[in-house]
PDB file of C-alpha atoms in Angstrom:
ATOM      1  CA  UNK N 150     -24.826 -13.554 -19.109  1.00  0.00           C
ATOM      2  CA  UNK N 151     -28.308 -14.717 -19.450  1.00  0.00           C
ATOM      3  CA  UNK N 152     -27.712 -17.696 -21.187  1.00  0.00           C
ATOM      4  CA  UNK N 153     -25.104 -18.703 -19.116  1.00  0.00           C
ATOM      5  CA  UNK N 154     -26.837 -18.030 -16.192  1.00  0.00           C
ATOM      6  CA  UNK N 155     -29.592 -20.481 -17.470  1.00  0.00           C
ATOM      7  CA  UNK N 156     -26.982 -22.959 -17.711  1.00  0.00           C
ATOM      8  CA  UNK N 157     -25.161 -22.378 -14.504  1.00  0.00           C
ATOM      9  CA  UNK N 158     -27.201 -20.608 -12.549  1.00  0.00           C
ATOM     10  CA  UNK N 159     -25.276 -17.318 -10.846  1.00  0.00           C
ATOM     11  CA  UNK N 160     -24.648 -15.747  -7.673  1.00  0.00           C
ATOM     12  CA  UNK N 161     -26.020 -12.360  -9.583  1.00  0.00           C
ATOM     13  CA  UNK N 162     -28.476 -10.993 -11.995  1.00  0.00           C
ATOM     14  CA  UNK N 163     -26.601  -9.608 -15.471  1.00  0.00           C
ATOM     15  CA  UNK N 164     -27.893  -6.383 -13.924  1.00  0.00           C
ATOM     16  CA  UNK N 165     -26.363  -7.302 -10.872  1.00  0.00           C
ATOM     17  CA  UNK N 166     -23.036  -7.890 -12.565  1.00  0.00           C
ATOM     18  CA  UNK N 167     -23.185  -4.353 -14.249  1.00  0.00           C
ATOM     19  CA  UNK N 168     -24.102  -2.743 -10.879  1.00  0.00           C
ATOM     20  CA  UNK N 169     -21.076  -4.922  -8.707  1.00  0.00           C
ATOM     21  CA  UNK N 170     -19.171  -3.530 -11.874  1.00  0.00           C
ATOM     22  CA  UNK N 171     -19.611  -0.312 -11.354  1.00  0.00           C
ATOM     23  CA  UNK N 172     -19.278   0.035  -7.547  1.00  0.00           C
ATOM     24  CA  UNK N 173     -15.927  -1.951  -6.974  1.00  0.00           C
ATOM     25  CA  UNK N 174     -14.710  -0.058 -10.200  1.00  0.00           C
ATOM     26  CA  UNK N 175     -14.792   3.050  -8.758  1.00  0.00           C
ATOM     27  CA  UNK N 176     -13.709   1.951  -5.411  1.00  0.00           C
ATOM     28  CA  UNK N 177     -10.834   0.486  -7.252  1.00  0.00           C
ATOM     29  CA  UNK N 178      -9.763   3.356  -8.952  1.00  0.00           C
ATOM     30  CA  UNK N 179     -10.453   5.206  -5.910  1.00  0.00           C
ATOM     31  CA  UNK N 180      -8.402   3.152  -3.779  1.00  0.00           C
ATOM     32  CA  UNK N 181      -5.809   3.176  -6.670  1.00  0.00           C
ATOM     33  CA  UNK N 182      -5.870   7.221  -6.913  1.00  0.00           C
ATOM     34  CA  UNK N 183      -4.748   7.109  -2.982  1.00  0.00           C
ATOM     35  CA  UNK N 184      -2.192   4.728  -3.415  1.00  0.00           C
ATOM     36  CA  UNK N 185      -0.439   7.312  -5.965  1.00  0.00           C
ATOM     37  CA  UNK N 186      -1.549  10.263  -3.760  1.00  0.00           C
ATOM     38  CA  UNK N 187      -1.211  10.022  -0.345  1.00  0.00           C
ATOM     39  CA  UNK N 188       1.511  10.700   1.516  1.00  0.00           C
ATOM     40  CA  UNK N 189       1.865   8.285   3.995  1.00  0.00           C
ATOM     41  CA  UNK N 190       4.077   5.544   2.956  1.00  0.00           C
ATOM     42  CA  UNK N 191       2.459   2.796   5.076  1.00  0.00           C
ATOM     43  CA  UNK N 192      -1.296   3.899   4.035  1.00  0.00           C
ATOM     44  CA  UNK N 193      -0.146   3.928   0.413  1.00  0.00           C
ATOM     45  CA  UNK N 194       0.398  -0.133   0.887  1.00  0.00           C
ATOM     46  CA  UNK N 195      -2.724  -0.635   2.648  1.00  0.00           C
ATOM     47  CA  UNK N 196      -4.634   1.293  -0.038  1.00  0.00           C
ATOM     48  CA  UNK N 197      -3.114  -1.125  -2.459  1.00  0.00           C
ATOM     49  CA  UNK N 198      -4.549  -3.903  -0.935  1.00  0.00           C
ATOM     50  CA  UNK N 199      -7.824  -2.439  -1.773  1.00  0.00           C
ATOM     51  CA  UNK N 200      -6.996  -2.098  -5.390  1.00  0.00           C
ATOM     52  CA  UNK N 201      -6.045  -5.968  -5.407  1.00  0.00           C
ATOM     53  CA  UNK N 202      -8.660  -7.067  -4.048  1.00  0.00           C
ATOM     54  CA  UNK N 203     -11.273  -5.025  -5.855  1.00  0.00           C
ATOM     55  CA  UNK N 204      -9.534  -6.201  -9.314  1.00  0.00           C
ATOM     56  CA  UNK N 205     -10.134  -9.964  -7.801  1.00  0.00           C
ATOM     57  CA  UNK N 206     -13.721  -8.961  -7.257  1.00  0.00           C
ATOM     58  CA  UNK N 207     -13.455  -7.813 -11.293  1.00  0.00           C
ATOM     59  CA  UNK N 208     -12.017 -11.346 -12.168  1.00  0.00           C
ATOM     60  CA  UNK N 209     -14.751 -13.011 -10.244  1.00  0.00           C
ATOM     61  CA  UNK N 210     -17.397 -11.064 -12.301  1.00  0.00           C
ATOM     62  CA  UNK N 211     -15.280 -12.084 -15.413  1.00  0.00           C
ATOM     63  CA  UNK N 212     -16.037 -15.636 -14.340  1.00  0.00           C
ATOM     64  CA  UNK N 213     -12.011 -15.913 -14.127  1.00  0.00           C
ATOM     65  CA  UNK N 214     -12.528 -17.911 -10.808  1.00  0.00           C
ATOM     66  CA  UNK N 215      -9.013 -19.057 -10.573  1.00  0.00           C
ATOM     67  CA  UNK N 216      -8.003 -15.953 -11.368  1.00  0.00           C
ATOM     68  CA  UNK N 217      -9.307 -14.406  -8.548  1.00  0.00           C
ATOM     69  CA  UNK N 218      -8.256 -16.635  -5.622  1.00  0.00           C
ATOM     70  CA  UNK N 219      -4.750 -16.756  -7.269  1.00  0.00           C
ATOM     71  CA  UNK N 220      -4.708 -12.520  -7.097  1.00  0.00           C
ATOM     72  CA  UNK N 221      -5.981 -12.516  -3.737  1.00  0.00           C
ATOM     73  CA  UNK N 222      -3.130 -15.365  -2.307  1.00  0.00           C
ATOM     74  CA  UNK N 223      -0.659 -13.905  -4.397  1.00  0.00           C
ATOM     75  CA  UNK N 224      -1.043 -10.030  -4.500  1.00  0.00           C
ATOM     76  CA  UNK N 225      -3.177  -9.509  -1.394  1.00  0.00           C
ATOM     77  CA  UNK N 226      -1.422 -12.336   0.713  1.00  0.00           C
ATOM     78  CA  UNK N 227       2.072 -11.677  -0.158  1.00  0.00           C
ATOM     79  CA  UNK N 228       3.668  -9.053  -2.504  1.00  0.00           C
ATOM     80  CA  UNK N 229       1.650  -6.371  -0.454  1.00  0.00           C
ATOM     81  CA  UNK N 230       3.500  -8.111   2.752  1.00  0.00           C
ATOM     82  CA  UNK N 231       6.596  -8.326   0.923  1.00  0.00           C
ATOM     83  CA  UNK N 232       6.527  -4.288  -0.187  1.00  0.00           C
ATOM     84  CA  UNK N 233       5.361  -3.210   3.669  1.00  0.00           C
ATOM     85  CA  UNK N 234       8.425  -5.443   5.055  1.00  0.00           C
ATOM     86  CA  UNK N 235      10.493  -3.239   2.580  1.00  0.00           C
ATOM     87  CA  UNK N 236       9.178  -0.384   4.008  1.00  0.00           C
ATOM     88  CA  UNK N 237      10.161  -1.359   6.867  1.00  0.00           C
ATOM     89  CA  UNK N 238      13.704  -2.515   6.204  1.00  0.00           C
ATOM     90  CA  UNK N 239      14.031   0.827   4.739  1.00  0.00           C
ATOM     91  CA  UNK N 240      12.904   3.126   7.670  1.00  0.00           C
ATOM     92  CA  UNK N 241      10.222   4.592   5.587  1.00  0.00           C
ATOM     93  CA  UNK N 242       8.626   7.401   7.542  1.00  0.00           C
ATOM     94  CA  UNK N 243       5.270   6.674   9.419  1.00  0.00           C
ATOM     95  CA  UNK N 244       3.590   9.505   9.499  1.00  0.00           C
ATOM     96  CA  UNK N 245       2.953  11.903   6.745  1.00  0.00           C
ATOM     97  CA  UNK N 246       6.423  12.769   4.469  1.00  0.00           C
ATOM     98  CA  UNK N 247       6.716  16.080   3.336  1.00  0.00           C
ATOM     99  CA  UNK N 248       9.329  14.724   0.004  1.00  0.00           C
ATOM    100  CA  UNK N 249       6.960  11.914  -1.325  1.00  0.00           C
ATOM    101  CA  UNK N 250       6.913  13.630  -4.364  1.00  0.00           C
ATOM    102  CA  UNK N 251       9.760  14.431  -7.081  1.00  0.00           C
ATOM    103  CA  UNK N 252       9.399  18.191  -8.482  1.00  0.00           C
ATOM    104  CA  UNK N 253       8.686  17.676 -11.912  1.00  0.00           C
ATOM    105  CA  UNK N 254       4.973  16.593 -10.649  1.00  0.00           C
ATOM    106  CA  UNK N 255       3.352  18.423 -13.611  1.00  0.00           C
ATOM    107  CA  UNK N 256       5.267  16.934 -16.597  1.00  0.00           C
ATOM    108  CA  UNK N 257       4.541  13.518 -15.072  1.00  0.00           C
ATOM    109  CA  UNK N 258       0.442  14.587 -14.770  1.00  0.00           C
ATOM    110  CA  UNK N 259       0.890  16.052 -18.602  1.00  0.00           C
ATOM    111  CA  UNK N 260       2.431  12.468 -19.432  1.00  0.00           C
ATOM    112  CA  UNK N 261      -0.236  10.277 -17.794  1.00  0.00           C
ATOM    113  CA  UNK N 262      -2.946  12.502 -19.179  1.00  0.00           C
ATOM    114  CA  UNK N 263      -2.021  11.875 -22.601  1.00  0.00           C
ATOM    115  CA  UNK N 264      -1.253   7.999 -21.827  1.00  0.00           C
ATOM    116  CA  UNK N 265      -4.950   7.760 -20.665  1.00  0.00           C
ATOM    117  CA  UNK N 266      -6.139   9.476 -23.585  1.00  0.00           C
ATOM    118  CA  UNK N 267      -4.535   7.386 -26.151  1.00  0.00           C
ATOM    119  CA  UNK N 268      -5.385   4.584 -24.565  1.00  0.00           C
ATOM    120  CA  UNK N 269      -9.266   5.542 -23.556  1.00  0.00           C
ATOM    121  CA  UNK N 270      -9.410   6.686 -27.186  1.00  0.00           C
ATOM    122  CA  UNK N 271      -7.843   3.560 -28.699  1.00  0.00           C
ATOM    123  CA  UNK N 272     -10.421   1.274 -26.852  1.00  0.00           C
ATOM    124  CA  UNK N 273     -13.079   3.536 -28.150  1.00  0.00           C
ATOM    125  CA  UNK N 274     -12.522   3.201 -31.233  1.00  0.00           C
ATOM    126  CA  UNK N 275     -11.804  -0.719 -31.129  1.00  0.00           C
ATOM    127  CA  UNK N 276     -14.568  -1.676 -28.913  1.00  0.00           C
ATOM    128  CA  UNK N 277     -17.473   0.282 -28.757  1.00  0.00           C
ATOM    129  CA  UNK N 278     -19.502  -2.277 -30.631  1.00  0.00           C
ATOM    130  CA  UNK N 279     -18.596  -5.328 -29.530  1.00  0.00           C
ATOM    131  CA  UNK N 280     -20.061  -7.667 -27.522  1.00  0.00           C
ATOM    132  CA  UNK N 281     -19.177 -10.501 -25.514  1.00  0.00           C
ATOM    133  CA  UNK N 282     -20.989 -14.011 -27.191  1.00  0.00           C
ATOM    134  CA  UNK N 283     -22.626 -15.693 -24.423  1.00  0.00           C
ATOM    135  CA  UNK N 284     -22.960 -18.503 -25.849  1.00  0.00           C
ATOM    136  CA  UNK N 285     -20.666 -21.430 -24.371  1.00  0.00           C
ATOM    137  CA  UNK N 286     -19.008 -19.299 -22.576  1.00  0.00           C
ATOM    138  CA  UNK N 287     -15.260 -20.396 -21.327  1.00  0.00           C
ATOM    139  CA  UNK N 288     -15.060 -20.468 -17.284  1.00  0.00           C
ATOM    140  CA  UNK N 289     -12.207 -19.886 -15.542  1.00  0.00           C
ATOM    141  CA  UNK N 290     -13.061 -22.728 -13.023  1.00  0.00           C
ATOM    142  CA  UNK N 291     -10.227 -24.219 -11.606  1.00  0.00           C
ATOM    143  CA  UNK N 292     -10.955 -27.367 -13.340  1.00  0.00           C
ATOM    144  CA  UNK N 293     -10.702 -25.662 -16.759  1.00  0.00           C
ATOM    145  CA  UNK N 294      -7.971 -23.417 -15.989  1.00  0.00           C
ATOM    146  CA  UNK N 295      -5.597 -25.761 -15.081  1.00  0.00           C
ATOM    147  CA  UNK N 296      -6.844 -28.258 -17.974  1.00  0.00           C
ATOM    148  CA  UNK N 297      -5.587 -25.482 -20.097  1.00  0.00           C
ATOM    149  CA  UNK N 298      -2.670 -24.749 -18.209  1.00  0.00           C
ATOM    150  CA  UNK N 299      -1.564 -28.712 -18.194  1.00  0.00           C
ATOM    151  CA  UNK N 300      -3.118 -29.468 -21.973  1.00  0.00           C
ATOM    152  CA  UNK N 301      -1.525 -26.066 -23.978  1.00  0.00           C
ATOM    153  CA  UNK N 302       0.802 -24.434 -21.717  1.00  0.00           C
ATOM    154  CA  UNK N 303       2.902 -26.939 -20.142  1.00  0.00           C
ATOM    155  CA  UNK N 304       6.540 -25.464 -21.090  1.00  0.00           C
ATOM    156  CA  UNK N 305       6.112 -22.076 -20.030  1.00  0.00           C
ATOM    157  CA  UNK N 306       4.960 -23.302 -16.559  1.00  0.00           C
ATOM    158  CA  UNK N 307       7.955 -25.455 -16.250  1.00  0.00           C
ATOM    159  CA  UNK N 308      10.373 -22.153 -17.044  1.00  0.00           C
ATOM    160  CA  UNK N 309       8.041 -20.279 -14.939  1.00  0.00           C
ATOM    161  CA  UNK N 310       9.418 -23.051 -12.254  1.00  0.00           C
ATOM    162  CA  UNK N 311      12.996 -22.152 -12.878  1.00  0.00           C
ATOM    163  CA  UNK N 312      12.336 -18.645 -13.243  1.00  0.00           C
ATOM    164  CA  UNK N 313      11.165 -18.972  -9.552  1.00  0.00           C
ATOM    165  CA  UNK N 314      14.171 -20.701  -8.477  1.00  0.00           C
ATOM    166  CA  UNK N 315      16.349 -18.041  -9.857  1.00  0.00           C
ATOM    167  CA  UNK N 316      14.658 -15.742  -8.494  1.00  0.00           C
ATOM    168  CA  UNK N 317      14.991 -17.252  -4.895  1.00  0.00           C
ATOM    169  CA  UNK N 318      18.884 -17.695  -5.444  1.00  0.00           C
ATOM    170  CA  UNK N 319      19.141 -14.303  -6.886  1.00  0.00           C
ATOM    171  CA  UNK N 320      17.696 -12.594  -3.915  1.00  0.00           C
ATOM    172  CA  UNK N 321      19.731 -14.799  -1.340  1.00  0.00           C
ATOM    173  CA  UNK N 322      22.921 -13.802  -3.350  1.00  0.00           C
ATOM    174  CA  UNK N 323      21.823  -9.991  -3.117  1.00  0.00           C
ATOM    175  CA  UNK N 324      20.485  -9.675   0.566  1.00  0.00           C
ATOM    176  CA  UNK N 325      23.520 -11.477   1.272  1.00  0.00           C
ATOM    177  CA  UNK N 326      26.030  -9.353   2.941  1.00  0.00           C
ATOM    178  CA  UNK N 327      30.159 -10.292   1.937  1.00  0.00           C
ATOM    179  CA  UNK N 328      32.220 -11.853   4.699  1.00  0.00           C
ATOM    180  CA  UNK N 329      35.316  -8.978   4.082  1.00  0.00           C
ATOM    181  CA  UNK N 330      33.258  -6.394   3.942  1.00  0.00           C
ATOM    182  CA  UNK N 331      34.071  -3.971   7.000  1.00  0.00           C
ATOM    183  CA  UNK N 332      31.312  -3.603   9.620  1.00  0.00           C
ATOM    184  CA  UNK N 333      29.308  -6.206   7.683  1.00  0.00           C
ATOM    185  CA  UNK N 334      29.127  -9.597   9.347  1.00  0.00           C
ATOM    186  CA  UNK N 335      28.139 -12.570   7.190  1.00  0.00           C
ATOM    187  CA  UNK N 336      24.510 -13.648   7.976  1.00  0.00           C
ATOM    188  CA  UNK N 337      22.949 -16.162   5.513  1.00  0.00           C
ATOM    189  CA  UNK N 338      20.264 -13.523   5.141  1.00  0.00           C
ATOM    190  CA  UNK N 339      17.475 -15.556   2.846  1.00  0.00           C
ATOM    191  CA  UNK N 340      14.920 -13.270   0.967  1.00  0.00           C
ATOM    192  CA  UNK N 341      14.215  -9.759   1.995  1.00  0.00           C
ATOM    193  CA  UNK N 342      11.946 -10.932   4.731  1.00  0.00           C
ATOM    194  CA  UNK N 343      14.724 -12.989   5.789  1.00  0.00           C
ATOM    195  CA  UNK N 344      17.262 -10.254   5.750  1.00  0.00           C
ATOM    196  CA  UNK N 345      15.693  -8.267   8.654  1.00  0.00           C
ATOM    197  CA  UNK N 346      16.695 -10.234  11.063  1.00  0.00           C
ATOM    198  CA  UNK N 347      20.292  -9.977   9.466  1.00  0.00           C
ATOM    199  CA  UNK N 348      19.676  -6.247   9.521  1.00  0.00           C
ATOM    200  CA  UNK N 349      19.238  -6.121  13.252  1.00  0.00           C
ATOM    201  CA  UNK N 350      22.013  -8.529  14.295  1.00  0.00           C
ATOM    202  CA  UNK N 351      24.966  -6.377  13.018  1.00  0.00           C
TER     203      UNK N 351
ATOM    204  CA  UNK J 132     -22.052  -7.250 -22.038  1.00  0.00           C
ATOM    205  CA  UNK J 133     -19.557  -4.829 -23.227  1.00  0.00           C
ATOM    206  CA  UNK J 134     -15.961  -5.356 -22.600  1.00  0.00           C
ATOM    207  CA  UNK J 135     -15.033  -1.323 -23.196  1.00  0.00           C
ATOM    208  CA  UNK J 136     -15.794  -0.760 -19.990  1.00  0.00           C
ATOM    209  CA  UNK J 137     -13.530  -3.656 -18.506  1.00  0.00           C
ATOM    210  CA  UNK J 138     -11.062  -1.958 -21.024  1.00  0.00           C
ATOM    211  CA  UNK J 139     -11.791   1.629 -19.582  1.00  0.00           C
ATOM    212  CA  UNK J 140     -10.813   0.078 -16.089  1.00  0.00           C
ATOM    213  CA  UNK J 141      -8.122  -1.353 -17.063  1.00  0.00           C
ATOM    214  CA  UNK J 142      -7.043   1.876 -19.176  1.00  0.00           C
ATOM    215  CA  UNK J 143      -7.688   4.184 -16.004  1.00  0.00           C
ATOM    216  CA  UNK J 144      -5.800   1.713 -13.415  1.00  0.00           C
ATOM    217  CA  UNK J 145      -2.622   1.325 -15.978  1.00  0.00           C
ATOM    218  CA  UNK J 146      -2.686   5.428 -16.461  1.00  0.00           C
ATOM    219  CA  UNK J 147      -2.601   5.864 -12.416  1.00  0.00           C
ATOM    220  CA  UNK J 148       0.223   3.278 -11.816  1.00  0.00           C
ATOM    221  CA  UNK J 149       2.538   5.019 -14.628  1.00  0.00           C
ATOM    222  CA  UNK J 150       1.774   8.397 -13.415  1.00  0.00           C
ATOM    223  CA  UNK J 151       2.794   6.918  -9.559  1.00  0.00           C
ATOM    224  CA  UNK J 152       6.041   5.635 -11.163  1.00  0.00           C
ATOM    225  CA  UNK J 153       6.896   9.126 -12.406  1.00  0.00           C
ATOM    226  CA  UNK J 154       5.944  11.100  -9.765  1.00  0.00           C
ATOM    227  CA  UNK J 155       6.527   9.036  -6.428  1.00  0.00           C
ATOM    228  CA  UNK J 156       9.767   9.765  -5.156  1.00  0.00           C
ATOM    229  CA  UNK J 157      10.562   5.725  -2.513  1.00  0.00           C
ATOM    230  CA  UNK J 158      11.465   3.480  -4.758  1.00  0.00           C
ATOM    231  CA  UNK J 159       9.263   0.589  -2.673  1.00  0.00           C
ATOM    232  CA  UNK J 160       6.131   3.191  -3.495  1.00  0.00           C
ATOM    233  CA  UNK J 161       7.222   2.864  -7.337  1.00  0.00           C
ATOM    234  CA  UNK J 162       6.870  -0.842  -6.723  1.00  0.00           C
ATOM    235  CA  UNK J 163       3.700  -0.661  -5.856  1.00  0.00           C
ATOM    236  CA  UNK J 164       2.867   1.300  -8.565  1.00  0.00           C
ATOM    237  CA  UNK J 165       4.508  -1.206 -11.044  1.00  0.00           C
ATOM    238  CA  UNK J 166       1.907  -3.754  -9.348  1.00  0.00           C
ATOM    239  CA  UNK J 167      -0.594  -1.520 -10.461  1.00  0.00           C
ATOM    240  CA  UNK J 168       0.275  -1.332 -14.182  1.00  0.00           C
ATOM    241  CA  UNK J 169       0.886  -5.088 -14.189  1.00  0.00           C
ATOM    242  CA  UNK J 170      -2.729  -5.582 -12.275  1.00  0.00           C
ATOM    243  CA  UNK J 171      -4.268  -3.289 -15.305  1.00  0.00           C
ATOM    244  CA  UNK J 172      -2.457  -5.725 -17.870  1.00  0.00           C
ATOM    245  CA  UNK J 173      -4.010  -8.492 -16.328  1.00  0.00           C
ATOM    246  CA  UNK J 174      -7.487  -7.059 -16.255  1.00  0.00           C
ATOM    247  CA  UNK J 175      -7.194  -6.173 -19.856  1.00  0.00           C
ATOM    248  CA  UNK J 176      -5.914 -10.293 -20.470  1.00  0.00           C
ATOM    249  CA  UNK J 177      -8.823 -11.651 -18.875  1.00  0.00           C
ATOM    250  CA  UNK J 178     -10.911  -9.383 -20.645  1.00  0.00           C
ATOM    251  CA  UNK J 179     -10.368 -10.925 -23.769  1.00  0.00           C
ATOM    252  CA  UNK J 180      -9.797 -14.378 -22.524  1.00  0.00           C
ATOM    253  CA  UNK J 181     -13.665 -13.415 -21.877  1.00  0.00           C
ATOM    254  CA  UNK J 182     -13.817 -11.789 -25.380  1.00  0.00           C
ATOM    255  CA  UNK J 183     -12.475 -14.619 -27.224  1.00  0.00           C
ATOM    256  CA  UNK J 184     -14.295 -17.558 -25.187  1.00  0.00           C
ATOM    257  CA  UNK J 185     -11.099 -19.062 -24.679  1.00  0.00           C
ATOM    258  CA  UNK J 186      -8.830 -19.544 -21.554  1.00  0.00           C
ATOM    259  CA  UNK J 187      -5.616 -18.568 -23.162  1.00  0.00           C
ATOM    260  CA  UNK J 188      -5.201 -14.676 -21.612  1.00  0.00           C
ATOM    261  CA  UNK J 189      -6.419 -15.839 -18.254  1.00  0.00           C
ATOM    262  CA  UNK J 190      -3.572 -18.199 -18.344  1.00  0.00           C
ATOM    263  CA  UNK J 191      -1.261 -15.360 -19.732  1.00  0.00           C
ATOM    264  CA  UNK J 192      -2.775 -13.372 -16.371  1.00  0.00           C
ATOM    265  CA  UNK J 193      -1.578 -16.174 -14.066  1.00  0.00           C
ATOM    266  CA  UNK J 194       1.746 -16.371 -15.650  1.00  0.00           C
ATOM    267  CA  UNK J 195       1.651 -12.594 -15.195  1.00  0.00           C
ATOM    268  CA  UNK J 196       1.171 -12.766 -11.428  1.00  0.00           C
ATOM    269  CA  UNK J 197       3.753 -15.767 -10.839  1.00  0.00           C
ATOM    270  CA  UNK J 198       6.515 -13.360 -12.664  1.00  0.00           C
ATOM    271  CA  UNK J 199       5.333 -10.152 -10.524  1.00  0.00           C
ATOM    272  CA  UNK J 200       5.851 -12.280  -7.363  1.00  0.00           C
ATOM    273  CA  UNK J 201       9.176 -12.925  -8.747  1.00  0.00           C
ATOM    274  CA  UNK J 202      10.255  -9.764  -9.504  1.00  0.00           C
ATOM    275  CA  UNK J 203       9.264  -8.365  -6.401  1.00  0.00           C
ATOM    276  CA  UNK J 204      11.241 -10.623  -4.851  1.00  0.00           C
ATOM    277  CA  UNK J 205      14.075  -9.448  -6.626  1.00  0.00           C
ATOM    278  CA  UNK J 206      13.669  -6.146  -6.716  1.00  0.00           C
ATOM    279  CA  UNK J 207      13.027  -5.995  -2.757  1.00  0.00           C
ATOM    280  CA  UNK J 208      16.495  -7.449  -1.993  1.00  0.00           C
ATOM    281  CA  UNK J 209      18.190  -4.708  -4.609  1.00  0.00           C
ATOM    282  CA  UNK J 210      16.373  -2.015  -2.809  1.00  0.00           C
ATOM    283  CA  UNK J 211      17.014  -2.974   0.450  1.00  0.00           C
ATOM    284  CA  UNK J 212      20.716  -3.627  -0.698  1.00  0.00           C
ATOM    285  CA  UNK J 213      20.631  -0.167  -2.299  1.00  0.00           C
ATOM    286  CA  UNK J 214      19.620   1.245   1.270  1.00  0.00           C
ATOM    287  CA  UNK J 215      22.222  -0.501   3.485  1.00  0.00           C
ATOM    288  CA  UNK J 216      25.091   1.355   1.324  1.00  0.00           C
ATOM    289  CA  UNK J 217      23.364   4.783   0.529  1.00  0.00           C
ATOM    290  CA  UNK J 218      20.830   4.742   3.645  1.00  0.00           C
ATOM    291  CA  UNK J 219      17.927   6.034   1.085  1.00  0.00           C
ATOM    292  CA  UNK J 220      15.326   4.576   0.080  1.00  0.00           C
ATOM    293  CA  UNK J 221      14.915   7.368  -2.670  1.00  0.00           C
ATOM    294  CA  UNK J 222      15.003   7.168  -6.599  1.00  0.00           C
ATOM    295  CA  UNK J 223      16.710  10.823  -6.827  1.00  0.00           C
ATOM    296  CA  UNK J 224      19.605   9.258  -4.506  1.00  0.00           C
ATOM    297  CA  UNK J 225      20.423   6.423  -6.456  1.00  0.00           C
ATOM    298  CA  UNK J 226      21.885   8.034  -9.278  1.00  0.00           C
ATOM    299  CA  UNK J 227      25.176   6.208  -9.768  1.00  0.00           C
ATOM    300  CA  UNK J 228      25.412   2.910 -11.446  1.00  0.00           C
ATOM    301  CA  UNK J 229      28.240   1.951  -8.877  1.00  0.00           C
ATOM    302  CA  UNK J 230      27.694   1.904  -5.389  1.00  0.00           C
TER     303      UNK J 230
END
């Protein structure tokens, strides 16, 4: 980073970095830990928003600028407000539910405990001597991100643009409900946000 | 700078989402454990887009993020069409493949 730094001259110190690092690390995986744990449906969304946003905070230190803002408009500004209006469409419980969990809560811990071992251990053994060249360093500006994205990627972003719109006609056709059906009225119910208002007019 | 401990991060995070999938029992708090594991993939992508002093995996990241928003999309309307026939929300209840 000091190179780069001498170049474009930072917000933070490479110690800095490796301090920030540390400190929204651990409140990530803090924040991530309570999102699995707790059981409080609502607080299990809100503690995702955490984890978002400190993985944007991670992309910022990765210099993957656009990165960053696109997490924090896409993640923290609307799946998380998607998945709580889902919560609510569904009833969820507000307070604390005593059946968050399934039963078979220690073969699932055995099974995550040896995922994170093989994969700790594989980037162990992969990694533990290299080190990022400084030297012209790629930035994720927005200016060089989308240079990329425009220069090298331009077909998958224009199926990413149809994958979108089937996306938005698939949900439509599913949150629609079907005129015969009995005790079902036929509201044009538009994506799942859309469909509450359907919900509460039958 | 050393990427391992990007990787560790990203290692830990992807490890907490999967063992939320198996264990959570609302299928909307699965989704947000799916978010999770795909948020670990795409620290582990820009990672090595830093790595490789290139922009490719932070543009693999962003097409990451455009196809999460989709799928939750998706999967939102299923769920909440799963709940208006079986009023549950639960992944135990949904055990039949026709409703």
């Amino acid at each position: 980073m000091n190179l780069s730094a001498a170049a474009h001259p930072g917000f933070l110190s490479p110690t800095g970095v490796e301090i920030t690092f540390v400190l929204i690390g651990l409140a990530t995986l803090g924040a991530a830990l309570l999102t699995v744990t707790t059981r409080q449906l609502v607080h299990a969304a809100l503690w995702l928003v955490v984890a978002l946003g400190g993985l944007a905070v991670e992309y910022l230190l990765l210099t993957a600028e656009f990165i960053a803002w696109v997490q924090v408009l896409i993640y923290v500004g609307s799946v998380v407000v998607l998945l709580l209006f889902g919560l609510m469409l569904t009833k969820a419980p507000i307070g604390r539910s005593p059946d968050a969990d399934s039963e078979n809560r220690l073969v699932a811990l055995g099974v995550a405990l040896a995922a994170a071992a093989a994969l700790v251990w594989v980037v162990v053994d992969a990694f533990r001597t290299t080190w990022v060249d400084l030297h012209g360093v790629a930035q994720g500006s927005s200016h060089a991100t989308g240079e990329s994205l425009f220069r090298h990627w331009v077909l998958p972003f224009e199926a990413l643009s149809v994958l979108l719109l089937a996306a938005l006609v698939g949900a439509i056709v599913l949150s629609r409900r079907d005129a015969g059906s009995p005790g079902g009225a036929t509201t044009g119910a538009g994506s799942p946000a859309d469909s509450a208002t359907g919900k509460e007019q039958s | 700078m050393n990427p391992a401990n990007y990787l560790y991060l990203s290692a830990l995070l992807f490890t907490i989402g999967a063992a939320g999938v198996l264990i959570r029992r609302n299928a909307i708090v699965v989704f947000m454990c799916v978010e999770l594991m795909l948020n670990a993939c795409n620290l582990a992508f820009v990672t090595f887009s830093r790595l490789h002093g290139n922009l490719d995996g932070q543009v693999i990241a962003f097409f990451t993020m455009v196809v999460a928003a989709a799928e939750v999309v998706v999967g939102l309307a299923i769920i909440v069409s799963i709940f208006r026939s079986r009023h549950s929300a639960s992944v135990d209840d949904a055990n039949l493949m026709k409703l």
